[in-house]
mmCIF file of C-alpha atoms and ligand atoms in Angstrom:
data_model
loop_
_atom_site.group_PDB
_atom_site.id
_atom_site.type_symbol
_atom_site.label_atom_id
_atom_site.label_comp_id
_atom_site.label_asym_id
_atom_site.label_seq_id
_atom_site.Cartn_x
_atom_site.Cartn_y
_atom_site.Cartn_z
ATOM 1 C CA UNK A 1 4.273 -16.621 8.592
ATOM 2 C CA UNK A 2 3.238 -13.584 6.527
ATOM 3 C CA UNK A 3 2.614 -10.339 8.531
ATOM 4 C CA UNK A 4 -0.561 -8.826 8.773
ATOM 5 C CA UNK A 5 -0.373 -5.218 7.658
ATOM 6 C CA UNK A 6 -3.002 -2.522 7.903
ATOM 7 C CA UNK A 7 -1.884 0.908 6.118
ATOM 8 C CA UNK A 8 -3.697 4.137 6.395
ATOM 9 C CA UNK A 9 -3.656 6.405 3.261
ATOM 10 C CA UNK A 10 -5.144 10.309 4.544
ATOM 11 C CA UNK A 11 -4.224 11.043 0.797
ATOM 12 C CA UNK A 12 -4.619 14.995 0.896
ATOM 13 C CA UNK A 13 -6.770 15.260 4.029
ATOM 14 C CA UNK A 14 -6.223 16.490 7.308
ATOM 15 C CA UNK A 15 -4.730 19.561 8.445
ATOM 16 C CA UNK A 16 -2.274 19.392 11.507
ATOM 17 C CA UNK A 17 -4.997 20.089 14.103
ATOM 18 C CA UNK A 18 -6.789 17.231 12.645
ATOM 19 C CA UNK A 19 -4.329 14.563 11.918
ATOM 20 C CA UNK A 20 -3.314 15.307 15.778
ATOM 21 C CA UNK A 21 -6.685 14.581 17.205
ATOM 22 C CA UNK A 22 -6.811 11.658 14.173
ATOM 23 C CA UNK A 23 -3.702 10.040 15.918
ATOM 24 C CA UNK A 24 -4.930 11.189 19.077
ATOM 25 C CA UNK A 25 -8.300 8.956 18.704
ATOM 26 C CA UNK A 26 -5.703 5.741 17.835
ATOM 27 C CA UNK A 27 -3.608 5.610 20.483
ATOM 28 C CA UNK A 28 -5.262 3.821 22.804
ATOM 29 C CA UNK A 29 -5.671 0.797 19.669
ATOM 30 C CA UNK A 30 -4.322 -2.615 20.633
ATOM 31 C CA UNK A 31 -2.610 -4.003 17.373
ATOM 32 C CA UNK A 32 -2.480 -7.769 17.269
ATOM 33 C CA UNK A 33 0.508 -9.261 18.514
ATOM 34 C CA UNK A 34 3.020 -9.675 15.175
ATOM 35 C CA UNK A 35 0.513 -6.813 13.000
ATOM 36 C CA UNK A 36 1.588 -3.880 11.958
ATOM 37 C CA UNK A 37 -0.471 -0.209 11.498
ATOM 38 C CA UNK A 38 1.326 1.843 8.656
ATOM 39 C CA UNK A 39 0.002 5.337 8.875
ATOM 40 C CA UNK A 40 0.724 7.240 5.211
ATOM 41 C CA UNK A 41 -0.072 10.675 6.368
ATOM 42 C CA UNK A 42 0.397 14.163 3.935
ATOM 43 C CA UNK A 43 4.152 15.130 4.586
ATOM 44 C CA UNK A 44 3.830 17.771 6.255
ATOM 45 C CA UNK A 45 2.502 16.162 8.990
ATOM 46 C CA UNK A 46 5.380 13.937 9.175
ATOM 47 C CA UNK A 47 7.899 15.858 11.317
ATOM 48 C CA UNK A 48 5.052 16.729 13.806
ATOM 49 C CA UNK A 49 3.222 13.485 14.409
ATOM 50 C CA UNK A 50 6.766 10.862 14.406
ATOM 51 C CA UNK A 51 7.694 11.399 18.288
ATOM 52 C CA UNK A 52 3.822 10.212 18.970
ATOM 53 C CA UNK A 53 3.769 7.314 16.193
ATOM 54 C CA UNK A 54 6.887 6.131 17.285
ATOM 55 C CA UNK A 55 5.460 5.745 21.309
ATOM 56 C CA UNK A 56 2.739 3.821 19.844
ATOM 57 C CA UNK A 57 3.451 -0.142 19.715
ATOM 58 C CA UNK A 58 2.752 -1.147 16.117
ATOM 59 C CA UNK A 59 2.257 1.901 14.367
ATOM 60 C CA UNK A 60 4.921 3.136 11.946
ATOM 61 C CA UNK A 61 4.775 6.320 9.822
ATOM 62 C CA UNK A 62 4.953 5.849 5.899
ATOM 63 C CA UNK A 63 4.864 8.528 2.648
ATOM 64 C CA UNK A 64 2.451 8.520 -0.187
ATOM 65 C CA UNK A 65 4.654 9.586 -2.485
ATOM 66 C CA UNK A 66 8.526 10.017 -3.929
ATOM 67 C CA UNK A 67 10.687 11.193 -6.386
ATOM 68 C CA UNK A 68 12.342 9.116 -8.672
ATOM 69 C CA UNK A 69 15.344 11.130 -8.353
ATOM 70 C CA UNK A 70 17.540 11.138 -5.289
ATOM 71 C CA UNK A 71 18.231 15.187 -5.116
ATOM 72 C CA UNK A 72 18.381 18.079 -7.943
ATOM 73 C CA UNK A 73 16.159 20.879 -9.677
ATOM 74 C CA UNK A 74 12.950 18.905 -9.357
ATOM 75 C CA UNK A 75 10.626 21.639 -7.748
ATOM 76 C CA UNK A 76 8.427 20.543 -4.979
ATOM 77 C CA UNK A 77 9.528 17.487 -4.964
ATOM 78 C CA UNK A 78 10.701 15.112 -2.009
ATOM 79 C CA UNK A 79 13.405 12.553 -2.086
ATOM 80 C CA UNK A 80 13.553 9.352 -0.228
ATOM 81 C CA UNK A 81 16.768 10.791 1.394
ATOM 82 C CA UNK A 82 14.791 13.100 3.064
ATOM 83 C CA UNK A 83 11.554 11.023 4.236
ATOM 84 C CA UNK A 84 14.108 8.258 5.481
ATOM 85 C CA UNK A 85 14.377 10.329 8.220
ATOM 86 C CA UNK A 86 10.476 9.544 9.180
ATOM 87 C CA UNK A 87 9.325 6.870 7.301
ATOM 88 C CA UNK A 88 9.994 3.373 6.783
ATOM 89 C CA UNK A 89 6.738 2.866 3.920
ATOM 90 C CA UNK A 90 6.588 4.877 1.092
ATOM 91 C CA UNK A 91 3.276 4.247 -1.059
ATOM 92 C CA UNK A 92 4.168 3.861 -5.009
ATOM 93 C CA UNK A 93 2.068 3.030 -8.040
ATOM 94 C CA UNK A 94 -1.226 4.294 -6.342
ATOM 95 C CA UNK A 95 -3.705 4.112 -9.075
ATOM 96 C CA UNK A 96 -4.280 8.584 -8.655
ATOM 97 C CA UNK A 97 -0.733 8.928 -9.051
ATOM 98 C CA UNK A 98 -0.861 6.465 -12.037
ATOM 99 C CA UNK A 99 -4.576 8.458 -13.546
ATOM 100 C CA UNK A 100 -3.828 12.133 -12.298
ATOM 101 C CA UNK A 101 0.049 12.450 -12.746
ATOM 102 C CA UNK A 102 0.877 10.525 -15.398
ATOM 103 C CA UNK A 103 2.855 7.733 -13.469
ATOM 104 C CA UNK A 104 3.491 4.642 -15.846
ATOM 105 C CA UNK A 105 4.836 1.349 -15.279
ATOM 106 C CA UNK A 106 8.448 2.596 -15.874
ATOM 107 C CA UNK A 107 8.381 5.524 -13.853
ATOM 108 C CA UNK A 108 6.741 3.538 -10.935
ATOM 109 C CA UNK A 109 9.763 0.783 -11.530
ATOM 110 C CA UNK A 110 12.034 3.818 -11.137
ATOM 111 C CA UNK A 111 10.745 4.539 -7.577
ATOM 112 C CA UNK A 112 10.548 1.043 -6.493
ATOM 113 C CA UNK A 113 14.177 1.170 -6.765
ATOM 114 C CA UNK A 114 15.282 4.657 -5.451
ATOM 115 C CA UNK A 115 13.037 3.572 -2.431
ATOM 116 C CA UNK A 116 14.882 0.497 -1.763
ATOM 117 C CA UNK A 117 18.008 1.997 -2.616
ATOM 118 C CA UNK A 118 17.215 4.189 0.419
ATOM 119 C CA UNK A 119 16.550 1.290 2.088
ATOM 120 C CA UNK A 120 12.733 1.596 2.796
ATOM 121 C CA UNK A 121 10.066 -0.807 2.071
ATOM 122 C CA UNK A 122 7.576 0.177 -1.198
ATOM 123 C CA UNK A 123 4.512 -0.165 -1.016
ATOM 124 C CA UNK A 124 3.528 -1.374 -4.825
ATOM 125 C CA UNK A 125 -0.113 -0.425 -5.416
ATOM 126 C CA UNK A 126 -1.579 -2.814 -8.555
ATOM 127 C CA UNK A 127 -5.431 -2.373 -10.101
ATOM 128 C CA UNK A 128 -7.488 -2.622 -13.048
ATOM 129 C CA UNK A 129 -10.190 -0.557 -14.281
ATOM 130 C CA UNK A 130 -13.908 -1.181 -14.523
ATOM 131 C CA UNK A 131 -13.330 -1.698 -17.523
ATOM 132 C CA UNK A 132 -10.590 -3.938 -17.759
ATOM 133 C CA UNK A 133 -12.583 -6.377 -15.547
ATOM 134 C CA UNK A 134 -15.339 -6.305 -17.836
ATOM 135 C CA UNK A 135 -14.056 -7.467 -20.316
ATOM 136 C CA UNK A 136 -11.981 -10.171 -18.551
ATOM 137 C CA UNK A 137 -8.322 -8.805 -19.507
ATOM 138 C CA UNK A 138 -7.701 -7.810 -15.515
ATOM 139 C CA UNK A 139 -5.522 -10.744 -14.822
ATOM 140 C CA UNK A 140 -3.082 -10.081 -17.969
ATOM 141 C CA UNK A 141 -3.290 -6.087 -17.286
ATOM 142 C CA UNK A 142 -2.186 -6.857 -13.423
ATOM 143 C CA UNK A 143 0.765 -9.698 -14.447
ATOM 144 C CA UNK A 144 1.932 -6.638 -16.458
ATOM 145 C CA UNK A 145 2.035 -3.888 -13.967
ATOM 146 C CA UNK A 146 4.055 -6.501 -12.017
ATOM 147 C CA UNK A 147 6.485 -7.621 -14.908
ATOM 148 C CA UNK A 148 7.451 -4.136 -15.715
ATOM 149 C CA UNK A 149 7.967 -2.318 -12.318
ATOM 150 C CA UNK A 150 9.095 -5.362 -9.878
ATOM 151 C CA UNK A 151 10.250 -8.855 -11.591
ATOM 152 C CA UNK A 152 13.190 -7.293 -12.782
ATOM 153 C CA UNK A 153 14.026 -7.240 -8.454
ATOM 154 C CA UNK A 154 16.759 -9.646 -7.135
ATOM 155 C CA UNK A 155 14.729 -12.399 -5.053
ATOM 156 C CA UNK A 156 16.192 -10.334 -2.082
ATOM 157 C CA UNK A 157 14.921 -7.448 -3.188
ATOM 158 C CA UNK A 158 11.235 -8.405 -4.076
ATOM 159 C CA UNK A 159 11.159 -9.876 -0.501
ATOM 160 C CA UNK A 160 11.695 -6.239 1.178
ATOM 161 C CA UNK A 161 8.766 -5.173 -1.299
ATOM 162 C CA UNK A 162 4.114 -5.425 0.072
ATOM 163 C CA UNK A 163 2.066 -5.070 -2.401
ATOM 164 C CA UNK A 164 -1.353 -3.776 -2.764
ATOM 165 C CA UNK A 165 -4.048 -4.986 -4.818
ATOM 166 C CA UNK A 166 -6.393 -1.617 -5.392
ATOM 167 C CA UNK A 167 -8.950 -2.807 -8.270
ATOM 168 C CA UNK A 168 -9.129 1.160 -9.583
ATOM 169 C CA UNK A 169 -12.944 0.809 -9.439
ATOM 170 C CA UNK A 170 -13.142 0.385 -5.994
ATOM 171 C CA UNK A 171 -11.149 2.883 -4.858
ATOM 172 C CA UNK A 172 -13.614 5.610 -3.026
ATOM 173 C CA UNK A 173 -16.096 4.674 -5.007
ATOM 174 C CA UNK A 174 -17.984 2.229 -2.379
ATOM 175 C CA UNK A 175 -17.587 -0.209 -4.539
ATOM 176 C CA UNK A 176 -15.737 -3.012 -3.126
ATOM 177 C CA UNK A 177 -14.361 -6.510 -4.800
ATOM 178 C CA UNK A 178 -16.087 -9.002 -2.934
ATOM 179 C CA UNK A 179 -13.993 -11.896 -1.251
ATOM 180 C CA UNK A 180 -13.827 -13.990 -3.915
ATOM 181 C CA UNK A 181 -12.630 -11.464 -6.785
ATOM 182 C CA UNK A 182 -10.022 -10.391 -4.236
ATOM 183 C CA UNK A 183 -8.945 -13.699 -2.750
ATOM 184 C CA UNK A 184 -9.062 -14.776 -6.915
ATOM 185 C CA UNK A 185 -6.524 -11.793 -7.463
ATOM 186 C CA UNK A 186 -4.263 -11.892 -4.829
ATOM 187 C CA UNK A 187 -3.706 -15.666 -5.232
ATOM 188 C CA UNK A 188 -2.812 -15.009 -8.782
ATOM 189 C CA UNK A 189 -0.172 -12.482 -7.499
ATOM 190 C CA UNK A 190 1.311 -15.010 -5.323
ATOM 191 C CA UNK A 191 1.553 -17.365 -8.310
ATOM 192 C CA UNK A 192 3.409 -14.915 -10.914
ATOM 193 C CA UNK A 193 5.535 -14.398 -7.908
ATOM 194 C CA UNK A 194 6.083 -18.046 -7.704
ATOM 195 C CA UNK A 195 6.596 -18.585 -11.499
ATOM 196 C CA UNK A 196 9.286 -15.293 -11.454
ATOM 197 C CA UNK A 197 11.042 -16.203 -7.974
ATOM 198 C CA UNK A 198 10.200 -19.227 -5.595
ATOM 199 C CA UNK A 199 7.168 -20.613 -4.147
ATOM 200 C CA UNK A 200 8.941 -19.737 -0.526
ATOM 201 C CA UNK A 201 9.242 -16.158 -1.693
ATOM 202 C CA UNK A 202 5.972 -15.964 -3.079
ATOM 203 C CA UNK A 203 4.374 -17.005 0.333
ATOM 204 C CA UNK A 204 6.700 -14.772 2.373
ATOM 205 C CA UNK A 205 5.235 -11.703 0.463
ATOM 206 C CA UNK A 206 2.492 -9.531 2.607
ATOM 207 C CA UNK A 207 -0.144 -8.970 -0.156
ATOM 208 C CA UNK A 208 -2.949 -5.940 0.787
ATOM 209 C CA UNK A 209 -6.655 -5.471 -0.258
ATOM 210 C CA UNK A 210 -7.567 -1.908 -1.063
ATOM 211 C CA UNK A 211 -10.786 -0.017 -2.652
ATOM 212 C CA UNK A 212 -13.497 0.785 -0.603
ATOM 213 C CA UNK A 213 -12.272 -1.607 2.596
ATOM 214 C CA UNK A 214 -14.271 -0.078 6.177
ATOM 215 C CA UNK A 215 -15.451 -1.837 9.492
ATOM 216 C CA UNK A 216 -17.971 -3.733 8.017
ATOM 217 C CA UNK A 217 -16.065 -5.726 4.994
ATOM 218 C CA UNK A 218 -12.742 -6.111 6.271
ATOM 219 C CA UNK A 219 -12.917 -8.893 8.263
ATOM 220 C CA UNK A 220 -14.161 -11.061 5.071
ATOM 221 C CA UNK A 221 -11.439 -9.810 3.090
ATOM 222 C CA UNK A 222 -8.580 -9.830 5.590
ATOM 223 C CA UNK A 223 -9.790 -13.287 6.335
ATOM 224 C CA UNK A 224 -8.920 -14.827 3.080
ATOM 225 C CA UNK A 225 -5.754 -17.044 2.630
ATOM 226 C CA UNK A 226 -3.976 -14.727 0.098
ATOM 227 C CA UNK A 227 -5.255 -11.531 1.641
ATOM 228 C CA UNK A 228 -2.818 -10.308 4.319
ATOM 229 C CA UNK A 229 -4.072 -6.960 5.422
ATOM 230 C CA UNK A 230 -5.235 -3.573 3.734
ATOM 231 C CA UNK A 231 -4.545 -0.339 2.741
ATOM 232 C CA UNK A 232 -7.495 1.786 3.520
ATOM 233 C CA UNK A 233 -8.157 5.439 2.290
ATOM 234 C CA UNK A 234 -11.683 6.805 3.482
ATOM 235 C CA UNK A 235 -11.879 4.444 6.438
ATOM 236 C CA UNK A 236 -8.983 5.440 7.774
ATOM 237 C CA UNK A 237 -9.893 9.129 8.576
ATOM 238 C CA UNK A 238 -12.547 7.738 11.020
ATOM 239 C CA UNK A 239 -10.817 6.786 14.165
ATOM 240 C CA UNK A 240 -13.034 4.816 15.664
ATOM 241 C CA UNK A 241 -13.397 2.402 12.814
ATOM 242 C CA UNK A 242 -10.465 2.347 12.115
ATOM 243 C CA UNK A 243 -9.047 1.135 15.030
ATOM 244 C CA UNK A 244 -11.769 -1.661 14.757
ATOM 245 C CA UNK A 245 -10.459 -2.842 11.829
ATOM 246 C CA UNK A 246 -7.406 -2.740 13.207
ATOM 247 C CA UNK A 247 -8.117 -4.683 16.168
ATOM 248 C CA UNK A 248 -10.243 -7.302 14.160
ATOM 249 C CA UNK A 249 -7.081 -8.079 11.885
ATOM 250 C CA UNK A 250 -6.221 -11.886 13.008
ATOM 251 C CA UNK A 251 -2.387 -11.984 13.111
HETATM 252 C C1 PEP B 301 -6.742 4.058 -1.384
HETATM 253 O O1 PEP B 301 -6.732 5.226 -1.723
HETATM 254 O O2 PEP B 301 -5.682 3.429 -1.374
HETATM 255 C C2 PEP B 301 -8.018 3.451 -1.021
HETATM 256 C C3 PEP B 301 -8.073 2.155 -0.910
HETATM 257 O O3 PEP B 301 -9.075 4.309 -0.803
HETATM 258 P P1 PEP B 301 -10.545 3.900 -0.265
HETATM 259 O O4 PEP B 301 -10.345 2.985 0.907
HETATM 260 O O5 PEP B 301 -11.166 5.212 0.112
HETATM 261 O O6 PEP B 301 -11.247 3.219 -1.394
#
């Protein structure tokens, strides 16, 4: 049975006053027996909020971001040596990292493995553009974001891996995909996963919705067959609704 998996991306919100109280407002949230919160908070927060996370059944703390490389002259930079300390998650492939930084499918199959390498779990973001759905070419764009950074993975490997499916035009835009473009898109995951590794794999793999998910669509989407949780942005700075999503995700 696949986990269910709610992640939390504050992206570059919150300062520390904030992200306590933000924590502060979640603590008292039951997560469903065998679920799991994944809270990808700005790294600087990470030191200060682990002792909490950790005394908090079901929540773990992950990254947004990593370098590819494992230590050198790479200024401002973090290394998954250093976040393994706090994290267990670390976010890669995020469609702003991809647009705003210049991340491409090579670079983003760099970090997949430095992250497992360090023994954490990636979190493998995936979307098309507006665009790209328009004019019907979403399915082949997505199979190729996934044949580039992750089917070259042993079938051990891609089993440590979630992925997210974050159609680009969704993403803060209040947009959402509605059930049936993202249960139509995460099934088709599962079956390139199938076709690369084995149908057993390929069902063992948590798959998340994200773009635009919030208290009043996620229990739709989460309650699709191929949809196994989230990864929320805006929603997830609001406590309270957060924690309802989190509470309404069957396990
Ligand atoms: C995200 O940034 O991963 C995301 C899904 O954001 P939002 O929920 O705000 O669309």
């Amino acid at each position: 049975m696949r986990k269910k998996i709610i992640a939390a991306n504050w992206k570059m919100n919150t300062t520390l006053e904030e992200a306590k109280n933000l924590l502060e407002s979640l603590k008292n949230v039951v997560v469903p027996e065998g679920a799991e919160v994944i809270l990808n908070v700005p790294f600087i927060h990470l030191y200060p909020l682990k002792s909490m996370v950790d005394s908090m059944s079901g929540f773990s703390l992950g990254a947004q971001h990593c370098s590819e490389y494992e230590s050198g002259a790479y200024t401002g930079e973090i290394s998954v040596n250093m976040l393994k300390e706090y994290v267990k998650y670390v976010i890669v492939g995020h469609s702003e990292r991809r647009d705003l930084f210049d991340e491409d499918n090579e670079e983003v199959k760099a970090k997949v493995d430095v992250i497992l390498k360090a023994g954490l779990t990636p979190i493998f973001c995936c979307g098309e553009s507006r665009m790209l759905r328009e004019t019907e070419e979403h399915l082949g764009f997505i199979q190729h974001q996934l044949a580039e950074s992750l089917f070259h993975l042993t079938s051990d490997d891609i089993q440590k891996v979630i992925i997210a499916y974050e159609p680009i035009w969704a993403i803060g835009t209040g947009l959402t995909a509605t059930k049936d473009e993202a249960q139509e898109m995460h099934a088709f995951i599962r079956t390139e996963i199938e076709h690369h590794y084995t149908l057993e794999i390929a069902n063992s793999i948590s798959i998340l919705y994200g773009g635009s998910c919030n208290g009043s669509n996620s229990v739709e989407l989460f309650a699709q067959a191929d949809i196994d949780g989230g990864l929320v942005g805006g929603a997830s700075l609001k406590g309270a609704e957060f924690g309802r999503m989190v509470m309404g995700v069957e396990s």
